[in-house]
CSV table of C-alpha atoms and ligand atoms in Angstrom, one decimal:
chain,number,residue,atom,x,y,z
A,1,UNK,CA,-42.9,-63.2,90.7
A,2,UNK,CA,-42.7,-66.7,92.0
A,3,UNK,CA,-41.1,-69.6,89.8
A,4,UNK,CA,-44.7,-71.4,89.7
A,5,UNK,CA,-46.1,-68.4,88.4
A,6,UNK,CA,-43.7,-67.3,85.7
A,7,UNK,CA,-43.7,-70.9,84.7
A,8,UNK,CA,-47.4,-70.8,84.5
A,9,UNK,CA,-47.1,-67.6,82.5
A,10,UNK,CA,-44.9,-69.0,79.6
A,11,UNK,CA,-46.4,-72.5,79.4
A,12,UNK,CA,-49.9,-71.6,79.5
A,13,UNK,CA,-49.2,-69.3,76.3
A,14,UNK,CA,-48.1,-72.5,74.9
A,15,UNK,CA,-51.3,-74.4,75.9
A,16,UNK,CA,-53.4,-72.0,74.7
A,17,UNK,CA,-52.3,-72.0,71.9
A,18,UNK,CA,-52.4,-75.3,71.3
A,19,UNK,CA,-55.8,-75.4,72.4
A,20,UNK,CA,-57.1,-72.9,70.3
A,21,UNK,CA,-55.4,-74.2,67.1
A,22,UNK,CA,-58.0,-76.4,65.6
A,23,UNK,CA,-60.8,-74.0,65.8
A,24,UNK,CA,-58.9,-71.0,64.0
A,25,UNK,CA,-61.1,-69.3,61.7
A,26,UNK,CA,-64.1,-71.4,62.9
A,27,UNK,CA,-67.5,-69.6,64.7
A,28,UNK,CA,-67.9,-69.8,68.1
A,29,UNK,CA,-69.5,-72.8,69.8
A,30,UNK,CA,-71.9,-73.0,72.4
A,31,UNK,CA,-71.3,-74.5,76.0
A,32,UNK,CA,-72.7,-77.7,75.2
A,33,UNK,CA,-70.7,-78.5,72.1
A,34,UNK,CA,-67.3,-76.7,73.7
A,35,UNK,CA,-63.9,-78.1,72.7
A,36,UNK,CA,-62.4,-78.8,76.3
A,37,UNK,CA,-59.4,-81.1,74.9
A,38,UNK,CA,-56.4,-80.9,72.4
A,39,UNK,CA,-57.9,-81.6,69.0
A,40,UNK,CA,-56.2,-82.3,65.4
A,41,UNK,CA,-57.3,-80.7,62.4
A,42,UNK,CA,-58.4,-76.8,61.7
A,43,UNK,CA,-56.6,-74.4,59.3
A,44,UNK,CA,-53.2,-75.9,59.8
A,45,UNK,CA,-54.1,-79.3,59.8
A,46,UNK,CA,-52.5,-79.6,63.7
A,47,UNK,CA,-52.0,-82.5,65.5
A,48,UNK,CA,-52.5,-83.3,69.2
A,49,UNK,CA,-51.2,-80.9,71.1
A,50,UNK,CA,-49.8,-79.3,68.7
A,51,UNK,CA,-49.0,-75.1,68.5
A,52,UNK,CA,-48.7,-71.9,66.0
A,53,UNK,CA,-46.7,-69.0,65.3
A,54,UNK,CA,-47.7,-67.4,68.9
A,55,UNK,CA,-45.5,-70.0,70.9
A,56,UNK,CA,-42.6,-70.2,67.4
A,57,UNK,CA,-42.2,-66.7,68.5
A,58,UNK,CA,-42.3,-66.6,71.9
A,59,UNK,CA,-39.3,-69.2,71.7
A,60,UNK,CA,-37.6,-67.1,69.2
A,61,UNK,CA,-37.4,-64.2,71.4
A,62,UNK,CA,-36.5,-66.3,74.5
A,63,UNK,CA,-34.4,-67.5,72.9
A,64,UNK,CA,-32.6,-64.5,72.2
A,65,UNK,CA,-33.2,-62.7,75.4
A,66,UNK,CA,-31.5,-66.1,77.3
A,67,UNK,CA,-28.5,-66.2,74.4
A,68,UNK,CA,-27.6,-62.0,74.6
A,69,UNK,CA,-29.2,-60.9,78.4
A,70,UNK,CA,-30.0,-58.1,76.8
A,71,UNK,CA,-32.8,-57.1,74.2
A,72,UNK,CA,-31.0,-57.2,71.0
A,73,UNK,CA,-33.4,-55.9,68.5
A,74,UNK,CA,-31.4,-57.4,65.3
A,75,UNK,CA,-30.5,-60.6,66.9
A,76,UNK,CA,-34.7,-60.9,67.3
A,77,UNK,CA,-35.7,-59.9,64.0
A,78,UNK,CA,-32.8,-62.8,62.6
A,79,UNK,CA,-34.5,-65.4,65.0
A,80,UNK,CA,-37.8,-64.5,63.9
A,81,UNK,CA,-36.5,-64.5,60.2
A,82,UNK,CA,-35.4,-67.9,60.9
A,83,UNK,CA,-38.0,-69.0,62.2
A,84,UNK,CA,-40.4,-67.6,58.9
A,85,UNK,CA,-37.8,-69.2,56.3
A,86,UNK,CA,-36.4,-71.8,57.9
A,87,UNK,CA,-38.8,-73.4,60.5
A,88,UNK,CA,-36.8,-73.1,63.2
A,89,UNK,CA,-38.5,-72.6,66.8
A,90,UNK,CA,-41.5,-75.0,65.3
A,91,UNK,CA,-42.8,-78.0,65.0
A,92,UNK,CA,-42.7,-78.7,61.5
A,93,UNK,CA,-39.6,-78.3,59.4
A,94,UNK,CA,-41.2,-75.0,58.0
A,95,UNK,CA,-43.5,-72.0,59.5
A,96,UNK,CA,-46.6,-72.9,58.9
A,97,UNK,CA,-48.8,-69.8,60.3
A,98,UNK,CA,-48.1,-66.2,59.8
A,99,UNK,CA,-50.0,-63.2,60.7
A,100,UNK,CA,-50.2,-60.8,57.4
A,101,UNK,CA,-47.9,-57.7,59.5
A,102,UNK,CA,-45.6,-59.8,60.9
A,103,UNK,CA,-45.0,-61.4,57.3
A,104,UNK,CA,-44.6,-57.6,56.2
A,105,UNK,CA,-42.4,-56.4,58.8
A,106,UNK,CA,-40.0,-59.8,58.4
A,107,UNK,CA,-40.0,-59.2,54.6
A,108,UNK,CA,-39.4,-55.8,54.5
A,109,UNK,CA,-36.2,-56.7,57.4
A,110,UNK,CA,-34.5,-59.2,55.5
A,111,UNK,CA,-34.8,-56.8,52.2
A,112,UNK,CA,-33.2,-54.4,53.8
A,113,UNK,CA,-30.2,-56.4,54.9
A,114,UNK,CA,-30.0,-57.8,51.2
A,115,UNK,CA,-30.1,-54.0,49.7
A,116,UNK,CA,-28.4,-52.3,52.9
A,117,UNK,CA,-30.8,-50.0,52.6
A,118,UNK,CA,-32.0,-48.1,55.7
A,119,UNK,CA,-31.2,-51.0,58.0
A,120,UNK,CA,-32.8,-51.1,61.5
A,121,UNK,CA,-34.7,-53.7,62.9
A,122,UNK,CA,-38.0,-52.0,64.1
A,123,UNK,CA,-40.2,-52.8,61.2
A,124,UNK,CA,-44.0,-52.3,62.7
A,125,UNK,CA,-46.1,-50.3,60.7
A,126,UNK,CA,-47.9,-47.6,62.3
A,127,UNK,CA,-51.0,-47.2,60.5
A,128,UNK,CA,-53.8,-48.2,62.4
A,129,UNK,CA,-55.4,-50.5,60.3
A,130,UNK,CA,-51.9,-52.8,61.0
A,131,UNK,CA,-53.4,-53.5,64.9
A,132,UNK,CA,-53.4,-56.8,64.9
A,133,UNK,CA,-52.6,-59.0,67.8
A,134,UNK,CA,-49.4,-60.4,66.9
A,135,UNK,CA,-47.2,-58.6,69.4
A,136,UNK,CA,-49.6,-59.4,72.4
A,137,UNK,CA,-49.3,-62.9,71.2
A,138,UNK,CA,-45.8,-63.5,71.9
A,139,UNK,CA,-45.6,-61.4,75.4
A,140,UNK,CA,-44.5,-63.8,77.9
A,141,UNK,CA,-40.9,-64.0,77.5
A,142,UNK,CA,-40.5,-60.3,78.0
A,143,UNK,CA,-42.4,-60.7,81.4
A,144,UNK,CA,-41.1,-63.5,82.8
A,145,UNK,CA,-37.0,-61.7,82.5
A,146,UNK,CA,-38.0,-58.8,83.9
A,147,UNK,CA,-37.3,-58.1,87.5
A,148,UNK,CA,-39.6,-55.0,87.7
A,149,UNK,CA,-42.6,-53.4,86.4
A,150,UNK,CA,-41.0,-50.5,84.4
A,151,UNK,CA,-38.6,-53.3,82.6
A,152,UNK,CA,-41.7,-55.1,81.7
A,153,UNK,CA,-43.1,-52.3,80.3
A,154,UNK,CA,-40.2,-51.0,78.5
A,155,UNK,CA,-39.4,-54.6,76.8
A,156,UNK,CA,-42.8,-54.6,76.1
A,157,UNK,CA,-42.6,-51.6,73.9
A,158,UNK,CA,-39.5,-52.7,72.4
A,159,UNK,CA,-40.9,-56.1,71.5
A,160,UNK,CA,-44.0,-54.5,69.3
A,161,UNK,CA,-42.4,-52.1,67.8
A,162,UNK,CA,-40.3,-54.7,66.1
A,163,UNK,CA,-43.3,-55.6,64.1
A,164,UNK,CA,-46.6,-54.0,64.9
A,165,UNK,CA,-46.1,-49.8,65.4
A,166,UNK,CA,-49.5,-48.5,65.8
A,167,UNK,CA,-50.6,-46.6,68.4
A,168,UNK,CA,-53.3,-48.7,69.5
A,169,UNK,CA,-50.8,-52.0,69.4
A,170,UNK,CA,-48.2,-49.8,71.6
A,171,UNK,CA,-51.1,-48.9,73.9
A,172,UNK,CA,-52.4,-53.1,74.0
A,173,UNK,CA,-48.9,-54.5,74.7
A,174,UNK,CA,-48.2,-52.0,77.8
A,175,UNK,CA,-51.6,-52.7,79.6
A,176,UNK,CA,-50.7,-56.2,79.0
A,177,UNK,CA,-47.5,-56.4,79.7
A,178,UNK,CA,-47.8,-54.2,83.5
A,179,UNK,CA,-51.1,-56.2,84.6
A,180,UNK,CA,-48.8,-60.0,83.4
A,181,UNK,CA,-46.2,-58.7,85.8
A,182,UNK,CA,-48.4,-57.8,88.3
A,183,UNK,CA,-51.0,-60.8,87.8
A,184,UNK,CA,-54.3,-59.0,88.3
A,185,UNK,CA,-56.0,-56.9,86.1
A,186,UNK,CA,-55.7,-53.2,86.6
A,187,UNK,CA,-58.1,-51.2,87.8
A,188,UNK,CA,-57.0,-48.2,85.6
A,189,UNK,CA,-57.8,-49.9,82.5
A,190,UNK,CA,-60.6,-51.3,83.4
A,191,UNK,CA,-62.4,-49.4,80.7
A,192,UNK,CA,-60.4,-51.4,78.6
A,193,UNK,CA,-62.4,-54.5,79.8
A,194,UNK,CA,-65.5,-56.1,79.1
A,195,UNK,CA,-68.6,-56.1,81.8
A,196,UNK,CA,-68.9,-59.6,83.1
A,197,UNK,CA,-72.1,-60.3,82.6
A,198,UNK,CA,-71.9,-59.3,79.0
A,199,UNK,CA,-73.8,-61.5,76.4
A,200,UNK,CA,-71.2,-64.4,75.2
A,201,UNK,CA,-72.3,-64.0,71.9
A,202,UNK,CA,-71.4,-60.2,71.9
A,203,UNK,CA,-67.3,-61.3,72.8
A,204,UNK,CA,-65.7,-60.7,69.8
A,205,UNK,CA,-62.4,-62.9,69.0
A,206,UNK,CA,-60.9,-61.8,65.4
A,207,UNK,CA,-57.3,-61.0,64.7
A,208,UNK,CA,-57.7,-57.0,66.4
A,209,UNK,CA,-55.6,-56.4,69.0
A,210,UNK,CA,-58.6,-54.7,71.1
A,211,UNK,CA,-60.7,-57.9,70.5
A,212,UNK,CA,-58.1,-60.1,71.9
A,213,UNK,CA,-57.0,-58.6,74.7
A,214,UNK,CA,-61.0,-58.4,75.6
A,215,UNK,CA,-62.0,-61.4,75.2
A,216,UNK,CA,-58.9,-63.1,77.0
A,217,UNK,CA,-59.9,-60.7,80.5
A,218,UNK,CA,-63.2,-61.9,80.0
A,219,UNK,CA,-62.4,-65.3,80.3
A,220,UNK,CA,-60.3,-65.0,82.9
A,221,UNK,CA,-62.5,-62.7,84.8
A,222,UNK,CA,-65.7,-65.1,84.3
A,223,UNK,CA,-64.0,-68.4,85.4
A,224,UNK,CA,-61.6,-69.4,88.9
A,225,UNK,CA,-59.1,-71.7,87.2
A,226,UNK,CA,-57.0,-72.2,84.4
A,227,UNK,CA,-58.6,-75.0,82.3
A,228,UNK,CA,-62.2,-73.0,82.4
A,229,UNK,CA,-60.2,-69.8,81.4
A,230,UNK,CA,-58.9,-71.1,78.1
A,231,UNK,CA,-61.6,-73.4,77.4
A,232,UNK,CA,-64.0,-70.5,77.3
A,233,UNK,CA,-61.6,-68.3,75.8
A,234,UNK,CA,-60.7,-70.4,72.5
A,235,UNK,CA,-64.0,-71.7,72.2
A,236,UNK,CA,-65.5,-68.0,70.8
A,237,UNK,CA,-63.2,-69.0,67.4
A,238,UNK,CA,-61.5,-66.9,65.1
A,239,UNK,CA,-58.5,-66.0,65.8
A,240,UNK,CA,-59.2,-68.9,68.4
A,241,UNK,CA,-55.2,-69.7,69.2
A,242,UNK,CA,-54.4,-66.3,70.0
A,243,UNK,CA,-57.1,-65.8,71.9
A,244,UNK,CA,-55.9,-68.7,74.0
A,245,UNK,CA,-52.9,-68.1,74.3
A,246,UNK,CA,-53.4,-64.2,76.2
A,247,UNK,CA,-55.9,-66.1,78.8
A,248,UNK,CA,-53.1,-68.9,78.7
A,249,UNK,CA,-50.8,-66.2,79.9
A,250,UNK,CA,-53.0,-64.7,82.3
A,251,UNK,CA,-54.7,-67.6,83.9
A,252,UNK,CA,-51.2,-69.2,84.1
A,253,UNK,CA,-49.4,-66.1,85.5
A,254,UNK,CA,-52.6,-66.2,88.1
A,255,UNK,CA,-52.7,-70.0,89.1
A,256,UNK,CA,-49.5,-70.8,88.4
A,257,UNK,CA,-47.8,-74.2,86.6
A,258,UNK,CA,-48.9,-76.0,90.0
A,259,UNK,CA,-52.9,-75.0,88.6
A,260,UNK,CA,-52.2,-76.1,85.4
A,261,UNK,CA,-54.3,-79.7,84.6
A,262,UNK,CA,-51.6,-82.6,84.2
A,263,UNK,CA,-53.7,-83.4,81.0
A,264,UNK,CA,-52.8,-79.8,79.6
A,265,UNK,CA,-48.9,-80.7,80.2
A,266,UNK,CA,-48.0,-84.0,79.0
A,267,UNK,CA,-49.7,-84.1,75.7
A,268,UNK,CA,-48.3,-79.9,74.5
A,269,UNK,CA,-46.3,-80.6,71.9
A,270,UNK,CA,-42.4,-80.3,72.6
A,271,UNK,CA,-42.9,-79.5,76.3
A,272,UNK,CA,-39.5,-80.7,77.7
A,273,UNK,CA,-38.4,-77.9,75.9
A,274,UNK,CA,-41.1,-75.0,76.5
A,275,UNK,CA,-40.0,-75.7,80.0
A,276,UNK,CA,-36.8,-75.1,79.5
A,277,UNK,CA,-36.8,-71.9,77.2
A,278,UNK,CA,-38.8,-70.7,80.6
A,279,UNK,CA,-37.0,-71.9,83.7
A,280,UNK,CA,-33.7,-70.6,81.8
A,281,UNK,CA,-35.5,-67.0,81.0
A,282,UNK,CA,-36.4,-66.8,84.5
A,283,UNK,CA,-33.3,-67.3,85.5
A,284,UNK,CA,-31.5,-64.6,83.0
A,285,UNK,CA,-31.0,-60.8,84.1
A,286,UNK,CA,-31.0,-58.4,80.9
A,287,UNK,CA,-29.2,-55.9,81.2
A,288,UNK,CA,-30.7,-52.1,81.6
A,289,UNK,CA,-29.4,-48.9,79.9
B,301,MG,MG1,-51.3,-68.8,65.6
């Protein structure tokens, strides 16, 4: 994968995000009335440009992947921990947004290092009513150091399982993660997609794993650049940040940095950074067992 593109990938997560953040938990909106620009306010009161858990973790596990070039399940789980208690990899001084499994996973970690009781890192639940979207959401590091498709699939795996362990979440985050390192949807899961022409109104966008990954390919697959893609994509609501941050990761894995909308760049919050977290990850090799 080119450097544009695995740029693309990790920032347009970011932008996405960002995007989406004001209309979290809101309905969908129609065409006419679409939010096309960064925007303040929504559950977290946000400000411009500003971005959730989705990118805090994203930079947690970079970060990790870029300090130990390998993937170090503990050292993960304490980034992640620091990043719940002590806002670290934010933009506040303290988390501010936290998906109800992930909380549970990083809870039940950090009692069992207090207790030293049954200590292991890989905390997902696997009851399937635990499917949320929170390992898709924070996908992009994991493709943009790997150097081929099997490595992408097996960080992938190792990623979720930290937190999210169901079947279906497993299933999600290895579609995912093979089509982002390939860059094209694949036409083996394609019963996994939505029909193009589907009614907008029948896109669902909630916190579900299978709703998230839908509606981000059907963004993607119904528009021929990046700012349509995410504009469409966070505009159906709900869980509208993670929903723009997939088809932020796909659109920008597709079009690359270079197709990324200067506007989109220079107002993300903390982007000097972002940038860097990714051009060092692309340039890190973790090592294979
Ligand atoms: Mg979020």
């Amino acid at each position: 994968m080119d450097i544009d593109k695995k740029l693309g990938l990790f920032l347009g997560s970011a932008i996405g995000d960002a995007l989406g953040a004001p209309l979290e938990f809101q309905k969908a909106r129609e065409p006419e009335d679409y939010l096309t620009r960064y925007s303040t306010g929504g559950p977290h009161n946000v400000s411009l440009g500003e971005w959730t858990d989705d990118t805090s973790m994203t930079l947690a596990l970079a970060s990790s992947l870029i300090e130990k070039k390998e993937f170090d399940a503990d050292d993960i789980m304490k980034k992640f921990y620091q990043w719940f208690k002590e806002g670290k990899f934010c933009t506040r001084s303290k988390c501010f947004d936290i998906g109800n499994t992930v909380y549970d996973a990083l809870s039940s970690y950090s009692e069992s290092i207090k207790t030293n009781k049954l200590h292991q890192p890989y905390r997902g639940r696997i009851t399937e009513n635990t499917s949320g979207n929170g390992a898709l959401m924070r996908m992009a590091p994991v493709v943009v150091v790997s150097k081929d498709r099997d490595e992408a699939i097996r960080l992938a795996l190792q990623q979720t399982l930290l937190t999210h362990g169901s079947q279906l979440c497993v299933q999600y985050s290895v579609m995912f993660a093979e089509e982002l390192f390939l860059g094209k949807a694949i036409p083996k899961y394609s019963t996994y997609k939505l029909p193009d022409n589907i009614r907008r109104e029948d896109v669902m966008s909630g916190g579900f794993v299978k709703e998230t990954y839908e509606a981000a390919w059907w963004a993607f697959s119904t528009t021929n650049n990046f700012e349509d893609c995410v504009i469409k994509a966070v505009n159906r609501g709900h869980d509208a940040d993670t929903t723009g941050a997939l088809a932020g990761m796909i659109a920008g894995r597709f079009y690359g940095l270079s197709g990324i909308p200067d506007y989109f760049k220079n107002n993300l919050m903390m982007y000097d950074e972002i940038y860097e977290y990714a051009l060092k990850l692309s340039d890190t090799n973790v090592k294979t067992f």
